[in-house]
Coordinates of C-alpha atoms in Angstrom, one line a residue:
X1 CA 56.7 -16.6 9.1
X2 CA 54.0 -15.3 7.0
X3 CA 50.6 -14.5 8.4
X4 CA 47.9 -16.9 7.5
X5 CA 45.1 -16.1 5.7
X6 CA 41.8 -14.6 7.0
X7 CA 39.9 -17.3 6.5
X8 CA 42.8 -19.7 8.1
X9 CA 43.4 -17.7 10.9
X10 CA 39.7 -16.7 11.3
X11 CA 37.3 -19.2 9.9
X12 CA 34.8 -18.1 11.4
X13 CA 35.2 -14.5 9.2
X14 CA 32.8 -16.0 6.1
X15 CA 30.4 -17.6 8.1
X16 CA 29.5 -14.0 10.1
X17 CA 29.5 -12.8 6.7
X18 CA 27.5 -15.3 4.9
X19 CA 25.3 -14.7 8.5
X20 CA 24.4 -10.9 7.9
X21 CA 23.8 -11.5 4.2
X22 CA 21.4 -14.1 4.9
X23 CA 20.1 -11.9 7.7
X24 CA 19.5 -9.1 5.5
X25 CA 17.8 -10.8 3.1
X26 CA 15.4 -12.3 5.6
X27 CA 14.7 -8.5 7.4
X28 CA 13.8 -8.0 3.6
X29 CA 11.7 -10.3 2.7
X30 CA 10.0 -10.0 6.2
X31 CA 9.6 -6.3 5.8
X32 CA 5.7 -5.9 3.7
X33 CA 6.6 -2.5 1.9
X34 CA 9.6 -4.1 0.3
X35 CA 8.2 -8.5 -0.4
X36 CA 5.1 -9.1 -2.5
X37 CA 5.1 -12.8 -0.2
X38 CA 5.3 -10.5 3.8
X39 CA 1.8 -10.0 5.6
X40 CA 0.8 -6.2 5.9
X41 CA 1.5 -4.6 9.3
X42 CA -1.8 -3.3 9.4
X43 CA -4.0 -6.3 8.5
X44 CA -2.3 -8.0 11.1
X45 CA -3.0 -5.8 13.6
X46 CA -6.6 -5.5 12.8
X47 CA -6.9 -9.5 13.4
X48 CA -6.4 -9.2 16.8
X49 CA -10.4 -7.4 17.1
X50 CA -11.4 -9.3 14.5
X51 CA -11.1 -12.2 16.8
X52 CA -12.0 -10.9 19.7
X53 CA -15.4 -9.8 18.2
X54 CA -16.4 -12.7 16.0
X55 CA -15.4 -14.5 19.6
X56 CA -17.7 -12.0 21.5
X57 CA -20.6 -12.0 19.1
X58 CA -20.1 -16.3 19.3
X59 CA -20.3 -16.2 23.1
X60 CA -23.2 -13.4 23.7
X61 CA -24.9 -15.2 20.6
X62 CA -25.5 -11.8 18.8
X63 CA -27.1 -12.1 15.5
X64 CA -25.6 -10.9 12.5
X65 CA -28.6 -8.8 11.2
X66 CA -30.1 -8.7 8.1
X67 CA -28.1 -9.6 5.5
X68 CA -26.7 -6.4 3.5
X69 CA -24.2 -7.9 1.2
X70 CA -25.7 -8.9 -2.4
X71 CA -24.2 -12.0 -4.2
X72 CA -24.3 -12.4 -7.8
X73 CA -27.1 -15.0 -9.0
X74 CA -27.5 -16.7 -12.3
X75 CA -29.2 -14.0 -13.2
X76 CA -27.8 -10.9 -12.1
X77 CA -24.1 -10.1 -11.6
X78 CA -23.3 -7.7 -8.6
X79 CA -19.5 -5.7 -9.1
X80 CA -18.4 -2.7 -7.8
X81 CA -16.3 -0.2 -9.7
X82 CA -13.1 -0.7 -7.5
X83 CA -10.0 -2.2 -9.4
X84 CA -6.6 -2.5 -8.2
X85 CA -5.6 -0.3 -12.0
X86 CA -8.4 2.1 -10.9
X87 CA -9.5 2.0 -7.3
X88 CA -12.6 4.2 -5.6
X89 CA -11.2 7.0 -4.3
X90 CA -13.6 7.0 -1.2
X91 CA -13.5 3.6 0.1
X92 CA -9.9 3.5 -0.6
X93 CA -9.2 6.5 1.5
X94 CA -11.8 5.0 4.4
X95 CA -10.2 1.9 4.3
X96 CA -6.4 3.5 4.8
X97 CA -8.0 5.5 7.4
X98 CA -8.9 2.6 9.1
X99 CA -5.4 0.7 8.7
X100 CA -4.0 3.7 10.4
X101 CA -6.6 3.3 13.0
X102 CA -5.2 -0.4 13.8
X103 CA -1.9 1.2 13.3
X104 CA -2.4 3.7 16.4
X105 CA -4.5 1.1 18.6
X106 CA -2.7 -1.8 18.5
X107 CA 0.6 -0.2 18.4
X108 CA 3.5 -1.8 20.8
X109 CA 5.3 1.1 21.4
X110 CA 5.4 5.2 21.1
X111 CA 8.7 5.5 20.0
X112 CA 8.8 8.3 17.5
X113 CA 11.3 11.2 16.3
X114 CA 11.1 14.7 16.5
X115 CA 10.4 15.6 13.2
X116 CA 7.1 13.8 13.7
X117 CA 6.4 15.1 16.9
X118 CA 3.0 17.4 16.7
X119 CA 3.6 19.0 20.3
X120 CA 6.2 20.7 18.4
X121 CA 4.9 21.6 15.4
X122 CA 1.2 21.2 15.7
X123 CA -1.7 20.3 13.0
X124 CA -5.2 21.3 13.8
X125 CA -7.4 18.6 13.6
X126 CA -10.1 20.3 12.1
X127 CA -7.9 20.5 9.3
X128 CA -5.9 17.3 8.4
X129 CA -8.7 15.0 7.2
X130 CA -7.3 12.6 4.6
X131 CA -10.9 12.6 3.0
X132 CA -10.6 16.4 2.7
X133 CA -7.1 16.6 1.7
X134 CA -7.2 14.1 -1.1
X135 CA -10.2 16.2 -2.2
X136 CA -8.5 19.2 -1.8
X137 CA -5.1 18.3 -3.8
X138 CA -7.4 16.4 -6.1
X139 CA -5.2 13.3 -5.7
X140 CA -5.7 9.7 -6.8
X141 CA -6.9 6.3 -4.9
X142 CA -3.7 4.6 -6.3
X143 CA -1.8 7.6 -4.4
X144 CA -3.6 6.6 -1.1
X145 CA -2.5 3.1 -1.1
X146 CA 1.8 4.0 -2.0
X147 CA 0.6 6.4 1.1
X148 CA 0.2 3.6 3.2
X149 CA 3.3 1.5 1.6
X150 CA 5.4 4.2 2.7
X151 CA 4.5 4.7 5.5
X152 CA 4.5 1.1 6.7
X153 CA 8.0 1.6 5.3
X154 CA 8.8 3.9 8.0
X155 CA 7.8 2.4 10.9
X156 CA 10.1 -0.6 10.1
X157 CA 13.4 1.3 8.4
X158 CA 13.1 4.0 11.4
X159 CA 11.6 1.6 14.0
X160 CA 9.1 3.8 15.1
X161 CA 5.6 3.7 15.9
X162 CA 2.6 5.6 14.7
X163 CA 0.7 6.9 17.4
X164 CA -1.5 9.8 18.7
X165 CA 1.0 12.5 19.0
X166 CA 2.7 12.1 15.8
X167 CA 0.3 10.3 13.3
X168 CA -0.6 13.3 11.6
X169 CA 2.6 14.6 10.4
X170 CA 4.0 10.9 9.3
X171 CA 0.7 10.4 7.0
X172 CA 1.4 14.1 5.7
X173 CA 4.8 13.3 5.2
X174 CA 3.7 10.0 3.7
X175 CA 0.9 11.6 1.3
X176 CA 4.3 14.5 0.1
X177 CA 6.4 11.6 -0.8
X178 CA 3.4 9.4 -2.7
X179 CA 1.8 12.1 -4.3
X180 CA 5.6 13.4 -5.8
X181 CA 6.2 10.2 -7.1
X182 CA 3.0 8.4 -8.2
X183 CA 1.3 11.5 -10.1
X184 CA 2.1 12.8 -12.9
X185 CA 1.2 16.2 -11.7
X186 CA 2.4 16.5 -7.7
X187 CA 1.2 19.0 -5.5
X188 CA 3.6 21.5 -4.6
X189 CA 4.6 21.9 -0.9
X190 CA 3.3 25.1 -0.7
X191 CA -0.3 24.3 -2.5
X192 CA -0.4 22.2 0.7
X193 CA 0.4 25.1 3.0
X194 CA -2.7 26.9 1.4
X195 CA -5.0 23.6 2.8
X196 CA -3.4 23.2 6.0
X197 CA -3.1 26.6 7.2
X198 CA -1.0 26.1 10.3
X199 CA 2.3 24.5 8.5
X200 CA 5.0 26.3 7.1
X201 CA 6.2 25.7 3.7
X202 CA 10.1 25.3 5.6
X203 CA 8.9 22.9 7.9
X204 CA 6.9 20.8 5.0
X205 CA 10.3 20.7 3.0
X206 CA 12.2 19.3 6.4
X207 CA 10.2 17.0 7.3
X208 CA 9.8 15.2 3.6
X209 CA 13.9 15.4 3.7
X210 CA 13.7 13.7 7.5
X211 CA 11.2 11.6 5.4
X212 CA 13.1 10.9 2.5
X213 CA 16.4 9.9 4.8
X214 CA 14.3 7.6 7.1
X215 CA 13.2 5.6 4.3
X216 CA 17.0 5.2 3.2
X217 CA 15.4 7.2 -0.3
X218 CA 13.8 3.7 -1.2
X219 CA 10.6 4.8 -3.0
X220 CA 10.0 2.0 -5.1
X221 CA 7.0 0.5 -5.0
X222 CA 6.9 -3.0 -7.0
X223 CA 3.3 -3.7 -8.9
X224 CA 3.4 -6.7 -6.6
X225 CA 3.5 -5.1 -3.3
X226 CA 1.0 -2.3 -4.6
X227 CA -1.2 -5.1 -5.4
X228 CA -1.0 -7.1 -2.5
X229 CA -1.9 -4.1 0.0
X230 CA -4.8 -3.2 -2.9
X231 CA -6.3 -6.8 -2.0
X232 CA -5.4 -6.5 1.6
X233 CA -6.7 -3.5 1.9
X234 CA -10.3 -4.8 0.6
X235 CA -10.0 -7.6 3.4
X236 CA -9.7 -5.0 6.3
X237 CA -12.7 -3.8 4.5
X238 CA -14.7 -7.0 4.7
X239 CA -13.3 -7.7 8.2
X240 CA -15.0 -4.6 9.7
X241 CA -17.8 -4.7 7.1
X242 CA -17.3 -1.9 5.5
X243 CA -18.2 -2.5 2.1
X244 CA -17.8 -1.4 -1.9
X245 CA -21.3 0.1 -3.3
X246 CA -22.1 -3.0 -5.4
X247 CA -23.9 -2.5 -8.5
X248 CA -26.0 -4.8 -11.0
X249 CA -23.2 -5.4 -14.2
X250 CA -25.0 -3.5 -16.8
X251 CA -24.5 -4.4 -20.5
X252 CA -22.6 -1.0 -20.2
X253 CA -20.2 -2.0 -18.1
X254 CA -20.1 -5.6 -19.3
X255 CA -18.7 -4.4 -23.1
X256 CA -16.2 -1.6 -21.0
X257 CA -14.6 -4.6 -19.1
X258 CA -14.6 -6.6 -22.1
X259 CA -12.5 -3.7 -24.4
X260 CA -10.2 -3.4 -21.5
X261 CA -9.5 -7.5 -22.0
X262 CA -8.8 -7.3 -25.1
X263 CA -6.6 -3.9 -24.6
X264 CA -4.4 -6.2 -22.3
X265 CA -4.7 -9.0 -24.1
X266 CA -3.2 -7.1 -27.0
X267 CA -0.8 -6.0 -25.1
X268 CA 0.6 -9.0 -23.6
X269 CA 0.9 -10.5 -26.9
X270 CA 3.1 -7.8 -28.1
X271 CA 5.1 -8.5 -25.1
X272 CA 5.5 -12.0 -25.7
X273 CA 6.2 -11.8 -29.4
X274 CA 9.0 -8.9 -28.4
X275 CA 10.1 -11.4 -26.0
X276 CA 10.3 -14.3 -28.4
X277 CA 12.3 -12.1 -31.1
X278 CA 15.0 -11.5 -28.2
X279 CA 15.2 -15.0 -27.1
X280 CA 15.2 -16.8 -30.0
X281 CA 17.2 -16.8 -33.3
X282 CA 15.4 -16.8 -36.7
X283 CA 16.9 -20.6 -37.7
X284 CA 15.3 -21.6 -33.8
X285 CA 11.7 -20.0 -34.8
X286 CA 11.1 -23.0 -37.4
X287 CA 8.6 -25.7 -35.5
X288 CA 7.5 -23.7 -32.8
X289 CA 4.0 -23.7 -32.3
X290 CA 1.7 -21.4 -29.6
X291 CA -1.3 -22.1 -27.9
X292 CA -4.3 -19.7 -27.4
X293 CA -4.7 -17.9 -24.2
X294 CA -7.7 -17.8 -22.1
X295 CA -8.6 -14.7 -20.3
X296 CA -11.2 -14.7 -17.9

């Protein structure tokens, strides 16, 4: 007699299968580093205080101050010269230092790896200041914030946590990976070796390989998800009210913003024209009308 089919004699087989792919795609789309839609680890973490301080300051009736912030009038318009195409390198860098800081507070755990542990291969604290280093390696705001993607990848590929006896090496390693593939020119591993005097160009090559591995060599970082930890990023900063230098909107800056409108504005009509050529036949073209966009 001839043996029955899988799914006959298992029927059960598609359903596990159908199980783990739906599973997978939900660890996905729950993980922030990979889905524009998943909350950030560390603006989570921060919400916790947040809470518990806007609750303190409610119950001990603390007064907020004098008010620091400045809001735009009808008269003047206040703006500060951080974009998510062309971040402040110094309140970017404060505000990933901070989102570590949550990281390493409010952590659950202090699961971690060898590779990472600084017991074993020590950094000097005097030395590893991201401030410092970023100045150092002259590397970009944009470069700080893939920093923090992939290193939020980390923690949730590797299931580890950052904490005080390893969170130097896994932003190091995080800053090697972002600064090789963001910038156009990266920073050697042994340019590094010349900042932080204490590492060995070996070990620096290891650990971005142990690096590398851990992240299952997933170094894409959609526009979405670089976005969405841009704008979170600035609400840890209003959270914990550390704010962007705000400045009036000169006439200056007005006409600058205004040229780099019509620069995308340009650009996203040739997109959508080279769009239209692909989609559409020349006999289909006849009777279609477009409306103007409105940028503001």
């Amino acid at each position: 007699m001839p043996a029955a089919p899988c799914s006959v004699a298992f029927p059960d087989c598609r359903l596990c299968a159908y199980d783990i792919t739906v599973a997978g795609h939900l660890a996905l789309e729950s993980n922030p580093s990979d889905h524009p839609r998943a909350s950030t680890i560390f603006l989570s973490k921060s919400q916790t205080d947040v809470r518990e301080k806007r609750k303190s300051n409610h119950i001990n009736h603390v007064s907020p101050g004098q008010l620091t912030k400045k809001y735009s009038s009808c008269s003047t318009i206040f703006i500060d010269d951080s974009t998510v195409s062309q971040p402040n390198l110094r309140s970017t860098i404060k505000c990933v230092t901070l989102a570590i800081f949550y990281h390493i507070k409010n952590r659950d755990s202090d699961r971690s790896l060898d590779i990472f542990d600084e017991k074993s291969h020590p950094l000097t604290v005097s030395n590893f200041c991201p401030l410092i280093l970023f100045s150092a390696a002259q590397l970009t705001a944009e470069c700080a914030i893939v920093t923090l993607v992939y290193l939020e990848r980390l923690l949730t590929y590797a299931e580890i946590d950052i904490c005080p006896s390893n969170w130097k090496r896994i932003v190091l390693g995080a800053i090697l990976l972002a600064s090789k593939v963001w910038d156009d020119q990266a920073v050697w591993n042994v340019d590094y070796c010349q900042i932080l005097k204490d590492i060995t160009v070996e070990d620096m090559n290891e650990m971005e390989r142990h690096f590398l591995e851990l992240l299952q060599f997933n170094i894409n970082v959609p526009a979405s998800v670089y976005a969405k930890y841009y704008f979170d990023l600035r609400s840890l900063a209003d959270d914990n009210n550390l704010s962007f230098l705000l400045e009036p909107l000169s006439k200056e800056r007005a006409q600058k913003l205004e040229a780099i409108s019509r620069l995308c504005e340009d650009k996203y009509k040739d997109l959508s024209k080279a769009a239209m050529r692909r989609s559409f036949s020349a006999d289909n073209l006849v009777g279609i009308r477009r409306s103007n966009a409105i940028l503001s």
